[in-house]
Short mmCIF file of N, CA and C in Angstrom, two decimals:
data_model
loop_
_atom_site.label_atom_id
_atom_site.label_comp_id
_atom_site.label_asym_id
_atom_site.label_seq_id
_atom_site.Cartn_x
_atom_site.Cartn_y
_atom_site.Cartn_z
N UNK W 141 167.39 49.57 92.73
CA UNK W 141 167.18 48.32 93.43
C UNK W 141 168.42 47.44 93.26
N UNK W 142 168.65 46.59 94.26
CA UNK W 142 169.79 45.68 94.18
C UNK W 142 169.43 44.35 94.84
N UNK W 143 169.91 43.29 94.24
CA UNK W 143 169.81 41.94 94.81
C UNK W 143 171.23 41.43 94.95
N UNK W 144 171.59 41.00 96.16
CA UNK W 144 172.95 40.52 96.42
C UNK W 144 172.86 39.20 97.18
N UNK W 145 173.89 38.38 97.03
CA UNK W 145 173.90 37.12 97.79
C UNK W 145 175.30 36.88 98.34
N UNK W 146 175.35 36.06 99.38
CA UNK W 146 176.62 35.67 99.99
C UNK W 146 176.47 34.23 100.46
N UNK W 147 177.57 33.48 100.41
CA UNK W 147 177.56 32.11 100.90
C UNK W 147 178.60 31.95 101.99
N UNK W 148 178.28 31.04 102.91
CA UNK W 148 179.20 30.65 103.96
C UNK W 148 178.95 29.18 104.23
N UNK W 149 179.91 28.34 103.89
CA UNK W 149 179.68 26.90 103.99
C UNK W 149 178.60 26.49 103.02
N UNK W 150 177.59 25.78 103.51
CA UNK W 150 176.49 25.35 102.65
C UNK W 150 175.28 26.27 102.75
N UNK W 151 175.47 27.43 103.33
CA UNK W 151 174.38 28.38 103.55
C UNK W 151 174.51 29.56 102.59
N UNK W 152 173.41 29.91 101.92
CA UNK W 152 173.38 31.06 101.03
C UNK W 152 172.30 32.02 101.52
N UNK W 153 172.66 33.29 101.61
CA UNK W 153 171.71 34.33 101.97
C UNK W 153 171.54 35.27 100.79
N UNK W 154 170.34 35.80 100.63
CA UNK W 154 170.02 36.74 99.57
C UNK W 154 169.43 37.99 100.21
N UNK W 155 169.95 39.14 99.81
CA UNK W 155 169.45 40.42 100.31
C UNK W 155 168.86 41.20 99.14
N UNK W 156 167.70 41.80 99.35
CA UNK W 156 167.06 42.64 98.35
C UNK W 156 166.86 44.02 98.97
N UNK W 157 167.42 45.04 98.33
CA UNK W 157 167.27 46.41 98.81
C UNK W 157 166.58 47.20 97.70
N UNK W 158 165.45 47.81 98.04
CA UNK W 158 164.69 48.58 97.06
C UNK W 158 164.68 50.04 97.48
N UNK W 159 164.71 50.90 96.49
CA UNK W 159 164.70 52.33 96.77
C UNK W 159 166.09 52.80 97.14
N UNK W 160 166.16 53.78 97.97
CA UNK W 160 167.46 54.34 98.35
C UNK W 160 167.85 55.46 97.42
N UNK W 161 168.77 56.29 97.86
CA UNK W 161 169.13 57.49 97.10
C UNK W 161 170.20 57.23 96.04
N UNK W 162 171.05 56.20 96.26
CA UNK W 162 172.13 55.96 95.30
C UNK W 162 172.44 54.47 95.24
N UNK W 163 173.11 54.07 94.16
CA UNK W 163 173.49 52.66 94.04
C UNK W 163 174.52 52.30 95.10
N UNK W 164 175.40 53.23 95.44
CA UNK W 164 176.40 52.98 96.50
C UNK W 164 175.70 52.75 97.84
N UNK W 165 174.66 53.53 98.14
CA UNK W 165 173.90 53.36 99.38
C UNK W 165 173.19 52.01 99.42
N UNK W 166 172.63 51.60 98.29
CA UNK W 166 171.95 50.30 98.23
C UNK W 166 172.95 49.16 98.42
N UNK W 167 174.12 49.29 97.80
CA UNK W 167 175.16 48.28 97.97
C UNK W 167 175.59 48.17 99.43
N UNK W 168 175.76 49.30 100.09
CA UNK W 168 176.16 49.30 101.50
C UNK W 168 175.08 48.64 102.38
N UNK W 169 173.82 48.94 102.12
CA UNK W 169 172.73 48.34 102.90
C UNK W 169 172.66 46.83 102.66
N UNK W 170 172.85 46.40 101.40
CA UNK W 170 172.86 44.96 101.11
C UNK W 170 174.01 44.29 101.83
N UNK W 171 175.18 44.91 101.84
CA UNK W 171 176.34 44.36 102.54
C UNK W 171 176.06 44.23 104.04
N UNK W 172 175.44 45.25 104.62
CA UNK W 172 175.10 45.21 106.05
C UNK W 172 174.11 44.08 106.35
N UNK W 173 173.10 43.94 105.49
CA UNK W 173 172.11 42.86 105.70
C UNK W 173 172.76 41.49 105.64
N UNK W 174 173.61 41.28 104.65
CA UNK W 174 174.27 39.97 104.50
C UNK W 174 175.22 39.70 105.67
N UNK W 175 175.96 40.70 106.09
CA UNK W 175 176.86 40.54 107.24
C UNK W 175 176.06 40.20 108.49
N UNK W 176 174.96 40.90 108.71
CA UNK W 176 174.09 40.63 109.87
C UNK W 176 173.56 39.21 109.82
N UNK W 177 173.07 38.79 108.65
CA UNK W 177 172.52 37.45 108.52
C UNK W 177 173.54 36.36 108.78
N UNK W 178 174.74 36.52 108.21
CA UNK W 178 175.78 35.51 108.40
C UNK W 178 176.31 35.50 109.83
N UNK W 179 176.37 36.65 110.46
CA UNK W 179 176.93 36.75 111.82
C UNK W 179 175.93 36.30 112.89
N UNK W 180 174.67 36.70 112.76
CA UNK W 180 173.71 36.53 113.85
C UNK W 180 172.69 35.40 113.66
N UNK W 181 172.67 34.76 112.49
CA UNK W 181 171.71 33.69 112.23
C UNK W 181 172.45 32.40 111.94
N UNK W 182 171.77 31.30 112.17
CA UNK W 182 172.33 29.98 111.89
C UNK W 182 171.23 29.09 111.31
N UNK W 183 171.64 28.04 110.64
CA UNK W 183 170.69 27.05 110.13
C UNK W 183 170.83 25.80 110.98
N UNK W 184 169.73 25.36 111.55
CA UNK W 184 169.71 24.19 112.41
C UNK W 184 169.12 23.02 111.63
N UNK W 185 169.87 21.93 111.56
CA UNK W 185 169.37 20.70 110.93
C UNK W 185 168.54 19.96 111.98
N UNK W 186 167.24 19.82 111.71
CA UNK W 186 166.35 19.18 112.68
C UNK W 186 166.37 17.67 112.55
N UNK W 187 166.19 17.16 111.33
CA UNK W 187 166.26 15.72 111.09
C UNK W 187 166.36 15.45 109.60
N UNK W 188 166.81 14.26 109.26
CA UNK W 188 167.01 13.85 107.87
C UNK W 188 165.77 13.16 107.33
N UNK W 189 165.68 13.10 106.01
CA UNK W 189 164.59 12.36 105.36
C UNK W 189 164.71 10.90 105.74
N UNK W 190 163.62 10.30 106.16
CA UNK W 190 163.60 8.89 106.51
C UNK W 190 164.14 8.57 107.89
N UNK W 191 164.64 9.56 108.60
CA UNK W 191 165.17 9.33 109.95
C UNK W 191 164.02 8.97 110.90
N UNK W 192 164.19 7.90 111.66
CA UNK W 192 163.17 7.51 112.63
C UNK W 192 163.21 8.45 113.82
N UNK W 193 162.04 8.98 114.18
CA UNK W 193 161.93 9.86 115.34
C UNK W 193 161.31 9.15 116.53
N UNK W 194 160.98 7.89 116.32
CA UNK W 194 160.38 7.09 117.38
C UNK W 194 159.58 5.97 116.74
N UNK W 195 158.88 5.21 117.53
CA UNK W 195 157.99 4.20 116.97
C UNK W 195 156.72 4.15 117.80
N UNK W 196 155.66 3.72 117.13
CA UNK W 196 154.33 3.69 117.74
C UNK W 196 153.72 2.31 117.59
N UNK W 197 152.86 1.93 118.53
CA UNK W 197 152.19 0.63 118.42
C UNK W 197 151.20 0.61 117.25
N UNK W 198 151.09 -0.56 116.60
CA UNK W 198 150.15 -0.75 115.49
C UNK W 198 149.25 -1.93 115.83
N UNK W 199 147.97 -1.74 115.65
CA UNK W 199 146.99 -2.79 115.90
C UNK W 199 146.76 -3.59 114.63
N UNK W 200 146.57 -4.89 114.77
CA UNK W 200 146.17 -5.82 113.71
C UNK W 200 147.22 -5.99 112.61
N UNK W 201 148.47 -5.70 112.88
CA UNK W 201 149.50 -5.83 111.86
C UNK W 201 150.47 -6.95 112.16
N UNK W 202 151.26 -7.34 111.15
CA UNK W 202 152.29 -8.35 111.36
C UNK W 202 153.37 -7.81 112.29
N UNK W 203 153.68 -6.54 112.13
CA UNK W 203 154.63 -5.88 113.01
C UNK W 203 153.82 -5.12 114.06
N UNK W 204 154.25 -5.17 115.28
CA UNK W 204 153.49 -4.52 116.35
C UNK W 204 153.92 -3.07 116.60
N UNK W 205 155.00 -2.63 115.94
CA UNK W 205 155.48 -1.26 116.11
C UNK W 205 155.78 -0.66 114.74
N UNK W 206 155.57 0.64 114.61
CA UNK W 206 155.80 1.35 113.36
C UNK W 206 156.77 2.50 113.60
N UNK W 207 157.93 2.51 112.90
CA UNK W 207 158.82 3.66 113.04
C UNK W 207 158.18 4.88 112.35
N UNK W 208 158.24 6.03 113.00
CA UNK W 208 157.67 7.25 112.42
C UNK W 208 158.78 8.28 112.24
N UNK W 209 158.62 9.10 111.20
CA UNK W 209 159.60 10.13 110.89
C UNK W 209 159.08 11.02 109.78
N UNK W 210 159.97 11.74 109.15
CA UNK W 210 159.61 12.66 108.09
C UNK W 210 160.11 12.14 106.75
N UNK W 211 159.32 12.34 105.71
CA UNK W 211 159.74 11.95 104.37
C UNK W 211 160.77 12.93 103.80
N UNK W 212 160.86 14.11 104.40
CA UNK W 212 161.77 15.14 103.89
C UNK W 212 162.72 15.61 104.98
N UNK W 213 163.89 16.05 104.55
CA UNK W 213 164.84 16.67 105.47
C UNK W 213 164.24 17.99 105.95
N UNK W 214 164.46 18.32 107.19
CA UNK W 214 163.93 19.56 107.75
C UNK W 214 165.06 20.36 108.39
N UNK W 215 165.22 21.60 107.94
CA UNK W 215 166.17 22.53 108.52
C UNK W 215 165.45 23.86 108.72
N UNK W 216 165.98 24.67 109.60
CA UNK W 216 165.34 25.94 109.94
C UNK W 216 166.42 26.98 110.22
N UNK W 217 166.28 28.15 109.62
CA UNK W 217 167.20 29.26 109.91
C UNK W 217 166.56 30.18 110.93
N UNK W 218 167.35 30.57 111.92
CA UNK W 218 166.84 31.41 113.00
C UNK W 218 168.00 32.09 113.71
N UNK W 219 167.70 33.09 114.56
CA UNK W 219 168.78 33.74 115.29
C UNK W 219 169.57 32.73 116.12
N UNK W 220 170.88 32.92 116.17
CA UNK W 220 171.75 32.01 116.93
C UNK W 220 171.31 31.88 118.38
N UNK W 221 170.79 32.95 118.95
CA UNK W 221 170.36 32.93 120.36
C UNK W 221 169.15 32.03 120.59
N UNK W 222 168.43 31.68 119.53
CA UNK W 222 167.23 30.84 119.66
C UNK W 222 167.50 29.38 119.32
N UNK W 223 168.65 29.07 118.75
CA UNK W 223 168.92 27.73 118.21
C UNK W 223 168.81 26.63 119.25
N UNK W 224 169.23 26.87 120.48
CA UNK W 224 169.20 25.81 121.49
C UNK W 224 167.85 25.67 122.16
N UNK W 225 166.88 26.49 121.79
CA UNK W 225 165.54 26.44 122.39
C UNK W 225 164.55 25.63 121.56
N UNK W 226 164.98 25.14 120.39
CA UNK W 226 164.08 24.38 119.52
C UNK W 226 163.82 22.98 120.07
N UNK W 227 162.58 22.55 119.94
CA UNK W 227 162.20 21.19 120.32
C UNK W 227 161.28 20.65 119.23
N UNK W 228 161.50 19.39 118.85
CA UNK W 228 160.65 18.73 117.87
C UNK W 228 159.89 17.60 118.56
N UNK W 229 158.62 17.47 118.22
CA UNK W 229 157.78 16.43 118.82
C UNK W 229 156.81 15.94 117.74
N UNK W 230 156.66 14.62 117.63
CA UNK W 230 155.67 14.13 116.67
C UNK W 230 154.37 13.84 117.41
N UNK W 231 153.26 14.04 116.69
CA UNK W 231 151.92 13.83 117.24
C UNK W 231 151.16 12.95 116.26
N UNK W 232 150.65 11.82 116.74
CA UNK W 232 149.88 10.90 115.90
C UNK W 232 148.45 11.42 115.79
N UNK W 233 147.88 11.37 114.55
CA UNK W 233 146.55 11.92 114.30
C UNK W 233 145.41 11.08 114.88
N UNK W 234 145.62 9.79 115.03
CA UNK W 234 144.55 8.90 115.48
C UNK W 234 144.81 8.45 116.92
N UNK W 235 143.75 8.01 117.58
CA UNK W 235 143.89 7.49 118.94
C UNK W 235 144.77 6.23 118.93
N UNK W 236 144.67 5.45 117.85
CA UNK W 236 145.54 4.29 117.69
C UNK W 236 145.73 4.02 116.20
N UNK W 237 146.89 3.47 115.86
CA UNK W 237 147.21 3.14 114.47
C UNK W 237 146.78 1.70 114.19
N UNK W 238 146.07 1.52 113.06
CA UNK W 238 145.60 0.19 112.68
C UNK W 238 146.15 -0.18 111.31
N UNK W 239 146.61 -1.43 111.18
CA UNK W 239 147.09 -1.94 109.90
C UNK W 239 145.90 -2.09 108.95
N UNK W 240 146.10 -1.99 107.66
CA UNK W 240 147.38 -1.78 107.00
C UNK W 240 147.77 -0.30 106.95
N UNK W 241 149.05 -0.05 107.05
CA UNK W 241 149.61 1.29 106.90
C UNK W 241 150.68 1.20 105.81
N UNK W 242 150.54 2.03 104.79
CA UNK W 242 151.47 2.01 103.67
C UNK W 242 152.71 2.85 103.96
N UNK W 243 153.83 2.46 103.38
CA UNK W 243 155.06 3.23 103.53
C UNK W 243 154.82 4.64 102.98
N UNK W 244 155.21 5.65 103.73
CA UNK W 244 155.03 7.03 103.31
C UNK W 244 153.68 7.62 103.67
N UNK W 245 152.78 6.81 104.20
CA UNK W 245 151.45 7.29 104.59
C UNK W 245 151.57 8.25 105.77
N UNK W 246 150.86 9.36 105.70
CA UNK W 246 150.86 10.33 106.80
C UNK W 246 150.01 9.80 107.94
N UNK W 247 150.61 9.70 109.12
CA UNK W 247 149.88 9.23 110.30
C UNK W 247 149.89 10.27 111.42
N UNK W 248 150.56 11.39 111.18
CA UNK W 248 150.64 12.44 112.20
C UNK W 248 151.39 13.63 111.68
N UNK W 249 151.86 14.44 112.59
CA UNK W 249 152.61 15.64 112.21
C UNK W 249 153.76 15.86 113.19
N UNK W 250 154.73 16.60 112.74
CA UNK W 250 155.86 16.96 113.59
C UNK W 250 155.69 18.43 113.95
N UNK W 251 155.71 18.72 115.22
CA UNK W 251 155.56 20.09 115.69
C UNK W 251 156.91 20.59 116.20
N UNK W 252 157.32 21.72 115.67
CA UNK W 252 158.56 22.36 116.09
C UNK W 252 158.19 23.54 116.98
N UNK W 253 158.74 23.58 118.16
CA UNK W 253 158.46 24.71 119.06
C UNK W 253 159.77 25.44 119.38
N UNK W 254 159.65 26.74 119.52
CA UNK W 254 160.78 27.61 119.85
C UNK W 254 160.46 28.26 121.18
N UNK W 255 161.13 27.80 122.22
CA UNK W 255 160.91 28.33 123.57
C UNK W 255 159.44 28.19 123.98
N UNK W 256 158.83 27.05 123.63
CA UNK W 256 157.45 26.77 124.01
C UNK W 256 156.40 27.24 123.03
N UNK W 257 156.78 28.01 122.01
CA UNK W 257 155.81 28.53 121.04
C UNK W 257 155.89 27.69 119.77
N UNK W 258 154.74 27.08 119.37
CA UNK W 258 154.70 26.21 118.20
C UNK W 258 154.68 27.04 116.94
#
């Protein structure tokens, strides 16, 4: 068995090859996997932690609009050919948002779709 890793920029890939007839064969397969991953895949930064993705109306509050976003940074690794097909959309869980709403409170979800598939 062999575990190998490679880095390119801020991206690290790990390959695990189990079995095989020889250590040289496992090394070659790990090298092929890492080369394939670095060549054909990319990491797409979707949004940053705290980044506003829009704002929604709030009922009964001092502020009439609430900025919505993610508490965490979101990135996704996928084939380079799929990278431009990603779409992010937020969906509010309630028919309307009512105050009070606390900072960091979950009010919906972010749906990531790839070529129309969520």
